[in-house]
């Protein structure tokens, strides 16, 4: 236990941000370890993981925990760079269960002095990871974010240093393949002041991948548009196709057929394709003259007339029946 505390202190001193001399009360909150490598987790398996939160606070802190999809920048670390080729970008954040949330981080009676200040509280945080039966193969990455705050009315003038996330990585058995191809380039519907190129990209692998169309160029004769365009990023499931929409200004592309080139970046590789795309002039249809509408309304005129006619027909029929009854001796 004593060695574990010393290890936590060392990690805290190395990773904690320095205190600001101008703050009245600034409490640092750290996590240890910042990475949990859980190895291989089978489908349907539940496993418990734990990490520590450490604080210099003299007040009780509430800590709200939240799981999110991990970010690919994690694999820029040399120790994990080789695993990106088997990385599934399936959102595994819903697989994380917090037995207690929020948790209370309270100061201990015996504080420990360090060069960064006194550590007054630490607490073990337990989480449960439940892998579903339909989980994709490959490495999964989840980030646990901790948001500490002082309960309302208990302290004023307190500044809490942000907490770094805890990354959790594990592998689900199976053949993880990251692969995709561009199926076609097609002109999309014209938007306000813009022409759209849809880059249809298919995930031909076995894991979810994120993809973005890049360096999309429309060639007109011997020239091309002034600069390449990009699409937004989309997560694409295995076997699924997605239209990656890229918008150009209308005055950049004339009506007709032009060669279009596009690349698609899906983190571990790139695909490219050129195709002839036909951009047609958009004809805005005028409303039919046979349909007369009331000004300020989108409904035809007869919608308003029919109820009035029916009303007078009912009045007329009732008056006729009344006159017949008076003629009866």
Short mmCIF file of C-alpha atoms in Angstrom, two decimals:
data_model
loop_
_atom_site.label_atom_id
_atom_site.label_comp_id
_atom_site.label_asym_id
_atom_site.label_seq_id
_atom_site.Cartn_x
_atom_site.Cartn_y
_atom_site.Cartn_z
CA UNK A 1 0.00 0.00 0.00
CA UNK A 2 2.83 2.40 0.89
CA UNK A 3 4.56 1.75 -2.45
CA UNK A 4 1.31 2.34 -4.32
CA UNK A 5 0.84 5.72 -2.64
CA UNK A 6 4.40 6.74 -3.52
CA UNK A 7 3.77 5.72 -7.14
CA UNK A 8 0.63 7.84 -7.22
CA UNK A 9 2.51 10.80 -5.76
CA UNK A 10 5.22 10.47 -8.39
CA UNK A 11 2.70 10.39 -11.24
CA UNK A 12 0.83 13.34 -9.75
CA UNK A 13 4.01 15.44 -9.42
CA UNK A 14 5.04 14.69 -13.01
CA UNK A 15 1.63 15.23 -14.65
CA UNK A 16 -0.03 17.89 -12.47
CA UNK A 17 -0.10 21.45 -13.68
CA UNK A 18 1.83 23.97 -11.58
CA UNK A 19 -0.12 26.05 -9.11
CA UNK A 20 -0.91 29.67 -9.95
CA UNK A 21 0.28 32.10 -7.35
CA UNK A 22 -2.54 34.55 -8.10
CA UNK A 23 -5.38 32.14 -7.37
CA UNK A 24 -6.94 32.40 -3.94
CA UNK A 25 -7.52 28.67 -3.78
CA UNK A 26 -6.56 26.42 -6.66
CA UNK A 27 -7.11 22.69 -6.28
CA UNK A 28 -5.34 20.26 -8.56
CA UNK A 29 -6.97 16.97 -9.48
CA UNK A 30 -5.00 14.16 -11.09
CA UNK A 31 -5.65 10.62 -12.30
CA UNK A 32 -3.46 7.54 -12.09
CA UNK A 33 -2.78 5.65 -14.21
CA UNK A 34 -3.71 7.68 -17.30
CA UNK A 35 -3.93 4.49 -19.39
CA UNK A 36 -5.59 1.13 -18.74
CA UNK A 37 -4.59 -1.66 -21.13
CA UNK A 38 -7.06 -4.47 -20.48
CA UNK A 39 -5.68 -6.91 -23.03
CA UNK A 40 -8.20 -9.23 -24.75
CA UNK A 41 -11.87 -9.08 -23.74
CA UNK A 42 -14.24 -11.73 -25.03
CA UNK A 43 -17.71 -10.92 -26.37
CA UNK A 44 -20.28 -11.12 -23.58
CA UNK A 45 -17.58 -10.65 -20.93
CA UNK A 46 -17.78 -8.19 -18.05
CA UNK A 47 -14.58 -6.92 -16.48
CA UNK A 48 -13.87 -4.44 -13.70
CA UNK A 49 -11.18 -1.79 -14.14
CA UNK A 50 -9.97 0.80 -11.66
CA UNK A 51 -7.95 3.99 -11.45
CA UNK A 52 -7.20 6.55 -8.75
CA UNK A 53 -8.16 10.20 -8.48
CA UNK A 54 -5.91 12.44 -6.41
CA UNK A 55 -6.56 15.94 -5.14
CA UNK A 56 -5.02 18.72 -3.09
CA UNK A 57 -8.48 20.02 -2.16
CA UNK A 58 -9.43 20.85 1.41
CA UNK A 59 -13.08 20.65 0.37
CA UNK A 60 -15.28 17.76 -0.67
CA UNK A 61 -15.31 17.49 -4.45
CA UNK A 62 -18.01 15.87 -6.54
CA UNK A 63 -16.69 14.17 -9.66
CA UNK A 64 -18.96 13.49 -12.63
CA UNK A 65 -17.72 10.64 -14.85
CA UNK A 66 -18.42 10.37 -18.57
CA UNK A 67 -17.29 7.87 -21.23
CA UNK A 68 -16.68 8.94 -24.85
CA UNK A 69 -15.33 7.42 -28.03
CA UNK A 70 -11.52 7.53 -27.99
CA UNK A 71 -9.60 9.69 -30.46
CA UNK A 72 -7.12 8.27 -33.02
CA UNK A 73 -4.35 10.62 -31.78
CA UNK A 74 -3.80 8.03 -29.06
CA UNK A 75 -2.03 5.81 -31.61
CA UNK A 76 0.60 8.46 -32.26
CA UNK A 77 2.35 7.09 -29.17
CA UNK A 78 5.18 4.85 -30.23
CA UNK A 79 4.14 2.01 -27.92
CA UNK A 80 0.71 1.76 -29.56
CA UNK A 81 1.32 2.96 -33.13
CA UNK A 82 1.45 -0.60 -34.50
CA UNK A 83 -2.07 -1.33 -33.22
CA UNK A 84 -3.81 1.29 -35.36
CA UNK A 85 -4.00 -1.14 -38.30
CA UNK A 86 -6.40 -3.26 -36.21
CA UNK A 87 -8.29 -0.31 -34.72
CA UNK A 88 -12.08 -0.47 -34.69
CA UNK A 89 -13.68 2.97 -34.48
CA UNK A 90 -16.91 1.45 -33.22
CA UNK A 91 -18.30 3.62 -30.42
CA UNK A 92 -17.72 1.54 -27.28
CA UNK A 93 -18.55 4.31 -24.79
CA UNK A 94 -21.94 2.71 -24.01
CA UNK A 95 -20.13 -0.46 -22.90
CA UNK A 96 -18.79 1.39 -19.82
CA UNK A 97 -20.88 1.24 -16.65
CA UNK A 98 -20.26 3.48 -13.63
CA UNK A 99 -21.42 1.78 -10.39
CA UNK A 100 -21.41 5.20 -8.71
CA UNK A 101 -21.74 8.51 -10.54
CA UNK A 102 -20.99 11.17 -9.44
CA UNK A 103 -18.45 10.13 -6.81
CA UNK A 104 -17.31 12.12 -3.78
CA UNK A 105 -13.62 12.92 -3.43
CA UNK A 106 -13.02 13.84 0.23
CA UNK A 107 -9.82 15.06 1.93
CA UNK A 108 -8.09 12.57 4.20
CA UNK A 109 -7.02 13.33 7.76
CA UNK A 110 -3.33 12.78 7.00
CA UNK A 111 -2.09 14.87 4.06
CA UNK A 112 1.16 14.13 2.24
CA UNK A 113 3.51 16.98 1.30
CA UNK A 114 5.03 17.15 -2.17
CA UNK A 115 6.94 19.78 -4.14
CA UNK A 116 3.66 20.70 -5.85
CA UNK A 117 1.72 21.04 -2.60
CA UNK A 118 -0.09 18.81 -0.15
CA UNK A 119 -2.09 15.82 -1.34
CA UNK A 120 -5.12 15.62 0.89
CA UNK A 121 -7.35 13.12 -0.85
CA UNK A 122 -7.31 10.10 -3.13
CA UNK A 123 -9.99 7.62 -4.10
CA UNK A 124 -10.18 4.46 -6.15
CA UNK A 125 -12.70 4.69 -9.00
CA UNK A 126 -14.24 1.43 -10.23
CA UNK A 127 -15.77 1.02 -13.67
CA UNK A 128 -17.29 -1.98 -15.45
CA UNK A 129 -16.76 -2.77 -19.14
CA UNK A 130 -19.40 -5.06 -20.65
CA UNK A 131 -18.56 -6.20 -24.19
CA UNK A 132 -21.71 -6.97 -26.24
CA UNK A 133 -22.08 -10.16 -28.24
CA UNK A 134 -22.05 -8.26 -31.52
CA UNK A 135 -18.86 -6.30 -30.85
CA UNK A 136 -16.56 -5.78 -33.80
CA UNK A 137 -13.10 -7.40 -33.75
CA UNK A 138 -9.96 -5.37 -33.16
CA UNK A 139 -8.74 -2.76 -30.70
CA UNK A 140 -11.32 -0.51 -29.07
CA UNK A 141 -10.53 2.79 -27.38
CA UNK A 142 -12.63 4.57 -24.76
CA UNK A 143 -11.83 7.78 -22.86
CA UNK A 144 -13.11 8.38 -19.32
CA UNK A 145 -13.54 12.08 -18.58
CA UNK A 146 -13.75 13.35 -15.01
CA UNK A 147 -15.44 16.66 -14.24
CA UNK A 148 -14.79 17.66 -10.59
CA UNK A 149 -16.69 20.50 -8.99
CA UNK A 150 -17.33 21.92 -5.54
CA UNK A 151 -20.91 21.42 -4.29
CA UNK A 152 -22.95 24.63 -4.44
CA UNK A 153 -22.75 26.78 -1.32
CA UNK A 154 -19.75 25.02 0.24
CA UNK A 155 -16.86 27.08 -1.12
CA UNK A 156 -16.23 30.34 -2.94
CA UNK A 157 -13.28 31.50 -5.00
CA UNK A 158 -12.10 27.96 -5.83
CA UNK A 159 -10.39 27.13 -9.12
CA UNK A 160 -10.11 23.46 -10.10
CA UNK A 161 -7.45 22.46 -12.61
CA UNK A 162 -8.85 20.36 -15.47
CA UNK A 163 -8.40 16.60 -15.29
CA UNK A 164 -6.79 14.62 -18.11
CA UNK A 165 -8.88 11.70 -19.39
CA UNK A 166 -8.15 8.08 -18.62
CA UNK A 167 -7.79 6.07 -21.83
CA UNK A 168 -8.89 2.44 -21.88
CA UNK A 169 -7.77 0.12 -24.66
CA UNK A 170 -8.66 -3.53 -25.20
CA UNK A 171 -8.96 -6.00 -28.05
CA UNK A 172 -11.95 -8.07 -29.12
CA UNK A 173 -10.90 -11.35 -30.84
CA UNK A 174 -11.28 -11.67 -34.60
CA UNK A 175 -9.83 -10.51 -37.89
CA UNK A 176 -9.84 -6.69 -37.87
CA UNK A 177 -9.54 -5.31 -41.41
CA UNK A 178 -9.56 -1.58 -42.21
CA UNK A 179 -10.30 -1.19 -45.91
CA UNK A 180 -12.50 0.87 -48.22
CA UNK A 181 -13.01 2.02 -51.79
CA UNK A 182 -14.63 4.87 -53.70
CA UNK A 183 -17.58 3.53 -55.67
CA UNK A 184 -18.43 6.59 -57.75
CA UNK A 185 -18.49 10.39 -57.99
CA UNK A 186 -21.94 11.86 -58.68
CA UNK A 187 -23.38 15.37 -58.87
CA UNK A 188 -25.70 16.03 -55.95
CA UNK A 189 -28.57 18.46 -55.54
CA UNK A 190 -27.66 22.10 -55.95
CA UNK A 191 -27.72 24.03 -52.71
CA UNK A 192 -28.12 27.78 -52.26
CA UNK A 193 -25.20 29.18 -54.21
CA UNK A 194 -23.39 25.85 -54.44
CA UNK A 195 -22.99 22.68 -56.49
CA UNK A 196 -22.46 19.39 -54.67
CA UNK A 197 -20.25 16.43 -55.54
CA UNK A 198 -21.17 13.22 -53.71
CA UNK A 199 -18.22 10.89 -53.21
CA UNK A 200 -19.72 7.45 -52.57
CA UNK A 201 -17.35 5.52 -50.32
CA UNK A 202 -17.85 1.92 -49.15
CA UNK A 203 -16.33 0.28 -46.09
CA UNK A 204 -15.14 -3.10 -47.41
CA UNK A 205 -13.44 -4.10 -44.14
CA UNK A 206 -14.65 -5.73 -40.93
CA UNK A 207 -14.52 -2.77 -38.53
CA UNK A 208 -16.04 0.72 -38.36
CA UNK A 209 -13.83 3.39 -39.93
CA UNK A 210 -13.97 7.18 -40.11
CA UNK A 211 -13.69 8.61 -43.60
CA UNK A 212 -13.41 12.06 -45.17
CA UNK A 213 -13.24 13.11 -48.82
CA UNK A 214 -10.17 15.23 -49.46
CA UNK A 215 -8.48 17.05 -52.34
CA UNK A 216 -11.67 17.00 -54.43
CA UNK A 217 -11.01 18.85 -57.70
CA UNK A 218 -13.29 19.65 -60.64
CA UNK A 219 -11.44 20.09 -63.97
CA UNK A 220 -12.85 22.46 -66.57
CA UNK A 221 -10.89 22.05 -69.79
CA UNK A 222 -7.21 22.40 -68.94
CA UNK A 223 -7.82 24.18 -65.65
CA UNK A 224 -9.30 23.26 -62.30
CA UNK A 225 -11.10 25.10 -59.53
CA UNK A 226 -8.98 27.43 -57.44
CA UNK A 227 -8.52 25.08 -54.50
CA UNK A 228 -9.44 21.52 -53.48
CA UNK A 229 -12.47 20.94 -51.30
CA UNK A 230 -13.13 18.62 -48.36
CA UNK A 231 -16.15 16.88 -46.86
CA UNK A 232 -17.08 16.33 -43.26
CA UNK A 233 -15.97 13.23 -41.39
CA UNK A 234 -18.33 10.25 -41.19
CA UNK A 235 -18.20 6.95 -39.32
CA UNK A 236 -19.03 4.09 -41.68
CA UNK A 237 -20.04 0.60 -40.55
CA UNK A 238 -18.56 -2.54 -42.19
CA UNK A 239 -20.25 -3.26 -45.52
CA UNK A 240 -22.00 0.12 -45.60
CA UNK A 241 -21.61 2.97 -48.08
CA UNK A 242 -21.77 6.69 -47.36
CA UNK A 243 -22.11 9.73 -49.60
CA UNK A 244 -19.40 12.21 -48.63
CA UNK A 245 -20.78 15.56 -49.79
CA UNK A 246 -18.40 18.24 -51.07
CA UNK A 247 -19.78 21.68 -51.97
CA UNK A 248 -18.36 24.05 -54.59
CA UNK A 249 -19.47 27.60 -55.37
CA UNK A 250 -21.93 27.65 -58.28
CA UNK A 251 -19.82 30.11 -60.28
CA UNK A 252 -16.82 27.76 -60.09
CA UNK A 253 -18.49 24.95 -62.03
CA UNK A 254 -20.32 25.50 -65.31
CA UNK A 255 -23.18 23.34 -66.57
CA UNK A 256 -21.87 20.29 -68.42
CA UNK A 257 -19.69 17.22 -67.91
CA UNK A 258 -16.37 17.64 -66.13
CA UNK A 259 -13.69 15.32 -64.80
CA UNK A 260 -13.70 15.18 -61.00
CA UNK A 261 -10.94 13.74 -58.83
CA UNK A 262 -11.26 12.79 -55.16
CA UNK A 263 -9.32 11.08 -52.42
CA UNK A 264 -10.79 9.59 -49.26
CA UNK A 265 -8.71 9.42 -46.09
CA UNK A 266 -9.74 6.71 -43.62
CA UNK A 267 -6.89 7.07 -41.12
CA UNK A 268 -4.79 4.03 -42.01
CA UNK A 269 -4.92 4.40 -45.80
CA UNK A 270 -6.31 6.44 -48.67
CA UNK A 271 -8.44 5.67 -51.72
CA UNK A 272 -8.67 7.77 -54.89
CA UNK A 273 -10.80 7.91 -58.02
CA UNK A 274 -11.52 10.08 -61.08
CA UNK A 275 -14.84 10.13 -62.91
CA UNK A 276 -16.82 12.23 -65.38
CA UNK A 277 -19.59 14.08 -63.56
CA UNK A 278 -22.45 15.86 -65.29
CA UNK A 279 -23.72 19.06 -63.72
CA UNK A 280 -27.17 20.06 -64.99
CA UNK A 281 -28.89 23.41 -64.90
CA UNK A 282 -31.46 23.57 -62.14
CA UNK A 283 -34.91 24.54 -63.44
CA UNK A 284 -37.23 25.97 -60.83
CA UNK A 285 -40.81 24.96 -61.78
CA UNK A 286 -43.48 27.67 -61.66
CA UNK A 287 -46.71 26.90 -59.80
CA UNK A 288 -49.57 25.67 -62.05
CA UNK A 289 -51.96 28.43 -63.23
CA UNK A 290 -54.97 26.12 -62.76
CA UNK A 291 -54.51 26.14 -59.02
CA UNK A 292 -55.62 29.45 -57.54
CA UNK A 293 -54.39 30.09 -54.03
CA UNK A 294 -55.48 32.62 -51.47
CA UNK A 295 -52.78 35.32 -50.99
CA UNK A 296 -50.70 34.58 -47.92
CA UNK A 297 -51.86 30.94 -47.83
CA UNK A 298 -50.45 27.73 -49.28
CA UNK A 299 -53.95 26.15 -49.58
CA UNK A 300 -56.15 26.22 -52.79
CA UNK A 301 -59.17 28.55 -52.89
CA UNK A 302 -61.75 25.75 -52.96
CA UNK A 303 -60.68 24.57 -49.51
CA UNK A 304 -62.22 27.75 -48.13
CA UNK A 305 -65.33 27.79 -50.42
CA UNK A 306 -66.56 24.23 -49.90
CA UNK A 307 -67.46 24.62 -46.17
CA UNK A 308 -69.43 27.81 -46.97
CA UNK A 309 -71.42 26.09 -49.74
CA UNK A 310 -72.17 23.11 -47.49
CA UNK A 311 -73.40 25.46 -44.75
CA UNK A 312 -75.93 27.17 -47.04
CA UNK A 313 -77.11 23.82 -48.44
CA UNK A 314 -77.88 22.60 -44.92
CA UNK A 315 -79.79 25.82 -44.11
CA UNK A 316 -81.76 25.58 -47.37
CA UNK A 317 -82.71 21.93 -46.82
CA UNK A 318 -83.91 22.60 -43.27
CA UNK A 319 -86.00 25.58 -44.45
CA UNK A 320 -87.65 23.40 -47.10
CA UNK A 321 -88.56 20.76 -44.53
CA UNK A 322 -90.03 23.44 -42.25
CA UNK A 323 -92.27 24.79 -45.04
CA UNK A 324 -93.59 21.29 -45.82
CA UNK A 325 -94.53 20.74 -42.20
CA UNK A 326 -96.57 24.02 -42.13
CA UNK A 327 -98.58 22.99 -45.21
CA UNK A 328 -99.76 19.76 -43.60
CA UNK A 329 -103.50 20.28 -42.44
#
